[in-house]
Amino acid sequence: MILDALRELARLYGVETSYNDVMGRHVEASPESLLAVLRALGAPLESEDDAAEALEERRQELAERVIEPVFVAWDGRPPEMLLRFASDSGRITCRFDLEDGERWAWEKEISSLPPASPVGRLLVLPHDLPAGYHHLRVEHQGRSGEALVISAPTRAFVGDGKPLWGVFLPLYALQTRESLGAGDFSDLERLAEWTAGLGGGVVATLPMLAQFLDEPFEPSPYAPASRLFWNELFLDPRRVPELETCAEAKRLLGELRKQIEELRKAPLVDYARLMALKRRVLEELARQFFAEPGPDRRDAYEAFAENRPELENYAAFRAVGERRGEPWQNWPERLREGTLAPADWDEDDRRYHLWVQWITDEQVSALAKEARRRGPGLYLDIPLGVHGSSYDVWRYRELFAEGISAGAPPDSLFTGGQNWGSPPLHPERLREHGYNYLIESLRHHLRYAGLLRIDHVMQLYRLFWIPQDMEASAGVYVRYPVDEMFAVLSVESHRHQAIVVGENLGTVPPEIGEAMDRHDVLGMYVVQYELQPGNQGLRTPPARSAASLNTHDMPPFRAYWEARDVAELQRLGFFSEDQAREERDRRATLRRQLLEELPPEERSDERAYAGVLRRLLEILAASPARMVLINLEDLWGEAEPQNVPGTHMERPNWRRKARYTFEELSTKPEVVDALRRVDAVRKERG
């Protein structure tokens, strides 16, 4: 009886009490996991014994809700909105504020509204709606309710429909002869120009968001310090206008030349050292600006700051963190709760963070403009979550579930599941706050992106929540308002004329695939997932897909081809000896199948890799896939991965530079010829 009440309570909070894993097994959530997740969602529970009382309280809370906080008007068609008032007599007053400032106001007898089963009345707005975010307020006999109405095109922006292709390389890994120890926005701009010259319209990289590169230290681009600000590590100080008049910054650049040269020659990015060196130069440039801002530069800065309402808060947060040298969870209560004062930070540090965000915006804007010369341009990536000590969690505490991490259930590789360490967004609080944080996170990227990848797109439907101090396998799925999330995506994609790609790899419920098709969100087609022993051949990439050989979380194609990753996975404990042997046998079968498609003279060890690579790229280029993305490292046969999931401590993930400089790779015949061939096949296709 108690367990039944707990499960019903879970249902009313959007928590799934069971799921089918990737192997098809039925998994029941434990009472302990349900209790922990329900507490994080706000249920008044200490133990299972409280379930019946909490269930009654939740039912009453939902029954007394005058109106749901959010509705979707697809293609402007007014939705039916359920109103719950205690009486069916008297007049209802309605006020509808459109995003553009127009207001509709009217009154009606509540008894004239159509009844809804089992209780309530249905309200329908009097006119079709323009796209955007509108607000409704209803009042009746002293009670009131408010709702956000998202009017969204059913289909997200798709562009002109022509076949696209582009290249991928992590920005930190991109190096030119002029790089300052890691790739920067100037280097990425050169890559975009070169790609456009070969006919490509897309340049993709990993998230470029703000990071903690001191204390705490976290180099993963998927655990950013914020999803609302950029990483100043990628700034090129030599392109900052203030450098012309800042003698001290020029002197520092010369003085640091030897150290920068050491960083440039190193095979791995030394984030902490590089950021410390760059910051010395950037701090001088920031001081120069605030001491003597020219009128044009001052006006440009003030316009930027006015359009970024979060900027002052963010700069203060980072400055306080740098003075204290500890995560915000260890700060005194006043600071933890968000009350910061000038005495809490060093003013130079605060001004530094204000200034670098402005300069970063200038350089990213220039980069985006260059990248759009031949197509959509930048293909940016918005990560699932943020670092647990991030600005976003500090600033929007009520939107994140406390004591919970997002992750994934056990599968054939990660048999214990995965804990990604990011606190998940609270679905009900997101709705109550009108999706403001999600909208701002999207806009931060879409101001510059022609395409945007949504990391783990399944988060729009459900997310695996893992309670603190529990194994990843003990997690449970929590549902999100999928229609509302896709509506926000659609509105923003049209406003910014950007194509949306959903990373739909792994355990994908059918509902998310149906929603992606319905809303014209591209899925991902990855050859290394698709290759299977047998004679059926590769499945043709769907038209609504971004097709590639692999992803940043997978071995490069050379390592996959030679099964080099299997030994590493066995060493790390992901494969048993038997599993490793089975996987090597599977890869050997795949190699034989792929070689059979080559002319006999190309099947030797020396030429096999290049022949198979060329063949697979031609298949992708000739396919109906909307976009084909080529990992540049595959073109010269790189075998070392950029990241191996689940090996945060064991490997130098997110640090390895590309084997060749841009000057070298951009003239290598195996690189240039492959991309020209892809361009030719794509043009034939379109």
PDB file of C-alpha atoms in Angstrom, residues 66-216:
ATOM      1  CA  VAL A  66      -5.965  27.900 -11.467  1.00  0.00           C
ATOM      2  CA  ILE A  67      -4.141  27.401 -14.764  1.00  0.00           C
ATOM      3  CA  GLU A  68      -1.057  25.526 -15.986  1.00  0.00           C
ATOM      4  CA  PRO A  69       2.015  27.787 -16.135  1.00  0.00           C
ATOM      5  CA  VAL A  70       2.756  27.152 -19.837  1.00  0.00           C
ATOM      6  CA  PHE A  71       0.800  26.404 -23.025  1.00  0.00           C
ATOM      7  CA  VAL A  72       1.937  25.980 -26.632  1.00  0.00           C
ATOM      8  CA  ALA A  73       0.184  27.535 -29.639  1.00  0.00           C
ATOM      9  CA  TRP A  74       1.563  25.584 -32.593  1.00  0.00           C
ATOM     10  CA  ASP A  75       1.608  27.715 -35.739  1.00  0.00           C
ATOM     11  CA  GLY A  76      -0.277  30.411 -33.851  1.00  0.00           C
ATOM     12  CA  ARG A  77      -3.408  28.335 -33.247  1.00  0.00           C
ATOM     13  CA  PRO A  78      -4.760  29.225 -29.787  1.00  0.00           C
ATOM     14  CA  PRO A  79      -4.592  26.258 -27.401  1.00  0.00           C
ATOM     15  CA  GLU A  80      -7.424  25.136 -25.166  1.00  0.00           C
ATOM     16  CA  MET A  81      -6.499  26.188 -21.630  1.00  0.00           C
ATOM     17  CA  LEU A  82      -8.041  24.515 -18.613  1.00  0.00           C
ATOM     18  CA  LEU A  83      -9.207  26.878 -15.867  1.00  0.00           C
ATOM     19  CA  ARG A  84     -10.011  25.630 -12.377  1.00  0.00           C
ATOM     20  CA  PHE A  85     -12.189  27.973 -10.329  1.00  0.00           C
ATOM     21  CA  ALA A  86     -14.296  27.093  -7.303  1.00  0.00           C
ATOM     22  CA  SER A  87     -17.455  28.610  -8.748  1.00  0.00           C
ATOM     23  CA  ASP A  88     -19.183  28.458 -12.125  1.00  0.00           C
ATOM     24  CA  SER A  89     -20.912  31.786 -11.631  1.00  0.00           C
ATOM     25  CA  GLY A  90     -19.703  35.330 -12.166  1.00  0.00           C
ATOM     26  CA  ARG A  91     -17.436  36.928 -14.710  1.00  0.00           C
ATOM     27  CA  ILE A  92     -13.853  36.046 -15.594  1.00  0.00           C
ATOM     28  CA  THR A  93     -11.410  38.848 -16.441  1.00  0.00           C
ATOM     29  CA  CYS A  94      -8.663  38.084 -18.964  1.00  0.00           C
ATOM     30  CA  ARG A  95      -5.573  40.096 -19.864  1.00  0.00           C
ATOM     31  CA  PHE A  96      -3.256  38.890 -22.615  1.00  0.00           C
ATOM     32  CA  ASP A  97       0.060  40.685 -23.118  1.00  0.00           C
ATOM     33  CA  LEU A  98       1.764  39.978 -26.418  1.00  0.00           C
ATOM     34  CA  GLU A  99       5.535  40.032 -26.645  1.00  0.00           C
ATOM     35  CA  ASP A 100       5.466  43.167 -28.814  1.00  0.00           C
ATOM     36  CA  GLY A 101       3.661  45.151 -26.102  1.00  0.00           C
ATOM     37  CA  GLU A 102       0.135  44.901 -27.465  1.00  0.00           C
ATOM     38  CA  ARG A 103      -2.509  43.970 -24.887  1.00  0.00           C
ATOM     39  CA  TRP A 104      -5.812  42.155 -25.341  1.00  0.00           C
ATOM     40  CA  ALA A 105      -8.332  42.443 -22.502  1.00  0.00           C
ATOM     41  CA  TRP A 106     -11.833  41.036 -22.191  1.00  0.00           C
ATOM     42  CA  GLU A 107     -14.441  39.662 -19.780  1.00  0.00           C
ATOM     43  CA  LYS A 108     -16.759  36.681 -20.027  1.00  0.00           C
ATOM     44  CA  GLU A 109     -19.310  34.879 -17.963  1.00  0.00           C
ATOM     45  CA  ILE A 110     -17.466  31.842 -16.703  1.00  0.00           C
ATOM     46  CA  SER A 111     -20.556  29.732 -17.330  1.00  0.00           C
ATOM     47  CA  SER A 112     -20.252  30.550 -21.056  1.00  0.00           C
ATOM     48  CA  LEU A 113     -16.935  28.726 -21.315  1.00  0.00           C
ATOM     49  CA  PRO A 114     -17.057  25.075 -22.430  1.00  0.00           C
ATOM     50  CA  PRO A 115     -16.915  22.654 -19.487  1.00  0.00           C
ATOM     51  CA  ALA A 116     -13.905  20.356 -19.168  1.00  0.00           C
ATOM     52  CA  SER A 117     -13.882  16.890 -17.690  1.00  0.00           C
ATOM     53  CA  PRO A 118     -13.623  16.150 -14.828  1.00  0.00           C
ATOM     54  CA  VAL A 119     -13.598  19.743 -13.520  1.00  0.00           C
ATOM     55  CA  GLY A 120     -13.014  23.240 -14.838  1.00  0.00           C
ATOM     56  CA  ARG A 121     -13.695  25.291 -17.921  1.00  0.00           C
ATOM     57  CA  LEU A 122     -11.838  25.723 -21.204  1.00  0.00           C
ATOM     58  CA  LEU A 123     -10.583  29.116 -22.317  1.00  0.00           C
ATOM     59  CA  VAL A 124      -9.554  29.745 -25.928  1.00  0.00           C
ATOM     60  CA  LEU A 125      -7.923  33.005 -26.986  1.00  0.00           C
ATOM     61  CA  PRO A 126      -9.959  35.102 -29.451  1.00  0.00           C
ATOM     62  CA  HIS A 127      -7.316  35.375 -32.216  1.00  0.00           C
ATOM     63  CA  ASP A 128      -4.413  33.513 -33.783  1.00  0.00           C
ATOM     64  CA  LEU A 129      -1.086  34.456 -32.288  1.00  0.00           C
ATOM     65  CA  PRO A 130       2.173  35.808 -33.717  1.00  0.00           C
ATOM     66  CA  ALA A 131       5.263  33.739 -32.955  1.00  0.00           C
ATOM     67  CA  GLY A 132       6.824  34.524 -29.612  1.00  0.00           C
ATOM     68  CA  TYR A 133       6.335  34.479 -25.859  1.00  0.00           C
ATOM     69  CA  HIS A 134       3.060  35.938 -24.600  1.00  0.00           C
ATOM     70  CA  HIS A 135       1.544  36.171 -21.124  1.00  0.00           C
ATOM     71  CA  LEU A 136      -2.020  35.525 -19.958  1.00  0.00           C
ATOM     72  CA  ARG A 137      -3.570  36.559 -16.645  1.00  0.00           C
ATOM     73  CA  VAL A 138      -7.042  35.400 -15.585  1.00  0.00           C
ATOM     74  CA  GLU A 139      -9.018  36.539 -12.529  1.00  0.00           C
ATOM     75  CA  HIS A 140     -12.273  35.330 -11.003  1.00  0.00           C
ATOM     76  CA  GLN A 141     -13.774  36.203  -7.615  1.00  0.00           C
ATOM     77  CA  GLY A 142     -10.466  37.095  -5.999  1.00  0.00           C
ATOM     78  CA  ARG A 143      -8.432  34.186  -7.415  1.00  0.00           C
ATOM     79  CA  SER A 144      -6.014  34.572 -10.290  1.00  0.00           C
ATOM     80  CA  GLY A 145      -3.593  32.626 -12.398  1.00  0.00           C
ATOM     81  CA  GLU A 146      -0.896  33.387 -14.978  1.00  0.00           C
ATOM     82  CA  ALA A 147       0.465  31.433 -17.925  1.00  0.00           C
ATOM     83  CA  LEU A 148       3.150  31.769 -20.575  1.00  0.00           C
ATOM     84  CA  VAL A 149       1.819  31.023 -24.056  1.00  0.00           C
ATOM     85  CA  ILE A 150       4.587  30.003 -26.478  1.00  0.00           C
ATOM     86  CA  SER A 151       3.456  30.550 -30.054  1.00  0.00           C
ATOM     87  CA  ALA A 152       5.841  28.506 -32.180  1.00  0.00           C
ATOM     88  CA  PRO A 153       6.108  27.230 -35.739  1.00  0.00           C
ATOM     89  CA  THR A 154       5.621  23.468 -35.690  1.00  0.00           C
ATOM     90  CA  ARG A 155       8.753  23.031 -37.756  1.00  0.00           C
ATOM     91  CA  ALA A 156      12.082  24.510 -36.748  1.00  0.00           C
ATOM     92  CA  PHE A 157      14.137  26.512 -39.229  1.00  0.00           C
ATOM     93  CA  VAL A 158      15.543  24.312 -41.998  1.00  0.00           C
ATOM     94  CA  GLY A 159      17.216  26.781 -44.356  1.00  0.00           C
ATOM     95  CA  ASP A 160      17.173  26.314 -48.106  1.00  0.00           C
ATOM     96  CA  GLY A 161      17.371  22.511 -47.965  1.00  0.00           C
ATOM     97  CA  LYS A 162      20.600  22.272 -49.977  1.00  0.00           C
ATOM     98  CA  PRO A 163      23.121  19.557 -49.050  1.00  0.00           C
ATOM     99  CA  LEU A 164      25.728  20.831 -46.594  1.00  0.00           C
ATOM    100  CA  TRP A 165      29.161  19.671 -45.586  1.00  0.00           C
ATOM    101  CA  GLY A 166      31.769  20.877 -43.174  1.00  0.00           C
ATOM    102  CA  VAL A 167      34.733  20.012 -40.987  1.00  0.00           C
ATOM    103  CA  PHE A 168      35.210  19.367 -37.284  1.00  0.00           C
ATOM    104  CA  LEU A 169      38.149  19.975 -34.965  1.00  0.00           C
ATOM    105  CA  PRO A 170      38.179  20.979 -31.281  1.00  0.00           C
ATOM    106  CA  LEU A 171      39.319  24.584 -31.000  1.00  0.00           C
ATOM    107  CA  TYR A 172      41.905  23.809 -28.322  1.00  0.00           C
ATOM    108  CA  ALA A 173      43.408  21.211 -30.701  1.00  0.00           C
ATOM    109  CA  LEU A 174      43.641  23.564 -33.684  1.00  0.00           C
ATOM    110  CA  GLN A 175      47.070  25.134 -33.902  1.00  0.00           C
ATOM    111  CA  THR A 176      48.724  27.482 -36.365  1.00  0.00           C
ATOM    112  CA  ARG A 177      52.301  28.696 -36.449  1.00  0.00           C
ATOM    113  CA  GLU A 178      51.044  31.810 -34.666  1.00  0.00           C
ATOM    114  CA  SER A 179      49.026  30.067 -31.938  1.00  0.00           C
ATOM    115  CA  LEU A 180      49.675  31.022 -28.325  1.00  0.00           C
ATOM    116  CA  GLY A 181      49.695  27.500 -26.882  1.00  0.00           C
ATOM    117  CA  ALA A 182      46.234  26.400 -28.048  1.00  0.00           C
ATOM    118  CA  GLY A 183      43.825  27.307 -30.798  1.00  0.00           C
ATOM    119  CA  ASP A 184      42.005  30.631 -30.572  1.00  0.00           C
ATOM    120  CA  PHE A 185      39.211  32.475 -32.367  1.00  0.00           C
ATOM    121  CA  SER A 186      41.640  33.815 -34.979  1.00  0.00           C
ATOM    122  CA  ASP A 187      42.761  30.258 -35.768  1.00  0.00           C
ATOM    123  CA  LEU A 188      39.159  29.106 -36.090  1.00  0.00           C
ATOM    124  CA  GLU A 189      38.476  32.020 -38.419  1.00  0.00           C
ATOM    125  CA  ARG A 190      41.352  30.854 -40.655  1.00  0.00           C
ATOM    126  CA  LEU A 191      39.911  27.334 -40.663  1.00  0.00           C
ATOM    127  CA  ALA A 192      36.504  28.719 -41.649  1.00  0.00           C
ATOM    128  CA  GLU A 193      38.014  30.739 -44.507  1.00  0.00           C
ATOM    129  CA  TRP A 194      39.936  27.703 -45.798  1.00  0.00           C
ATOM    130  CA  THR A 195      36.873  25.445 -45.554  1.00  0.00           C
ATOM    131  CA  ALA A 196      34.766  27.969 -47.446  1.00  0.00           C
ATOM    132  CA  GLY A 197      37.437  28.075 -50.159  1.00  0.00           C
ATOM    133  CA  LEU A 198      36.994  24.326 -50.644  1.00  0.00           C
ATOM    134  CA  GLY A 199      33.202  24.701 -50.860  1.00  0.00           C
ATOM    135  CA  GLY A 200      32.295  23.766 -47.297  1.00  0.00           C
ATOM    136  CA  GLY A 201      29.625  25.729 -45.485  1.00  0.00           C
ATOM    137  CA  VAL A 202      30.058  24.461 -41.924  1.00  0.00           C
ATOM    138  CA  VAL A 203      32.816  24.573 -39.292  1.00  0.00           C
ATOM    139  CA  ALA A 204      32.149  22.616 -36.105  1.00  0.00           C
ATOM    140  CA  THR A 205      33.942  22.557 -32.796  1.00  0.00           C
ATOM    141  CA  LEU A 206      33.332  21.636 -29.163  1.00  0.00           C
ATOM    142  CA  PRO A 207      31.661  24.031 -26.691  1.00  0.00           C
ATOM    143  CA  MET A 208      33.617  27.275 -26.239  1.00  0.00           C
ATOM    144  CA  LEU A 209      31.916  28.273 -23.004  1.00  0.00           C
ATOM    145  CA  ALA A 210      33.424  29.793 -19.860  1.00  0.00           C
ATOM    146  CA  GLN A 211      35.457  27.329 -17.795  1.00  0.00           C
ATOM    147  CA  PHE A 212      37.087  27.060 -14.389  1.00  0.00           C
ATOM    148  CA  LEU A 213      40.804  26.927 -15.182  1.00  0.00           C
ATOM    149  CA  ASP A 214      42.174  27.818 -11.774  1.00  0.00           C
ATOM    150  CA  GLU A 215      40.272  26.816  -8.609  1.00  0.00           C
ATOM    151  CA  PRO A 216      38.201  24.783  -9.159  1.00  0.00           C
TER     152      PRO A 216
END
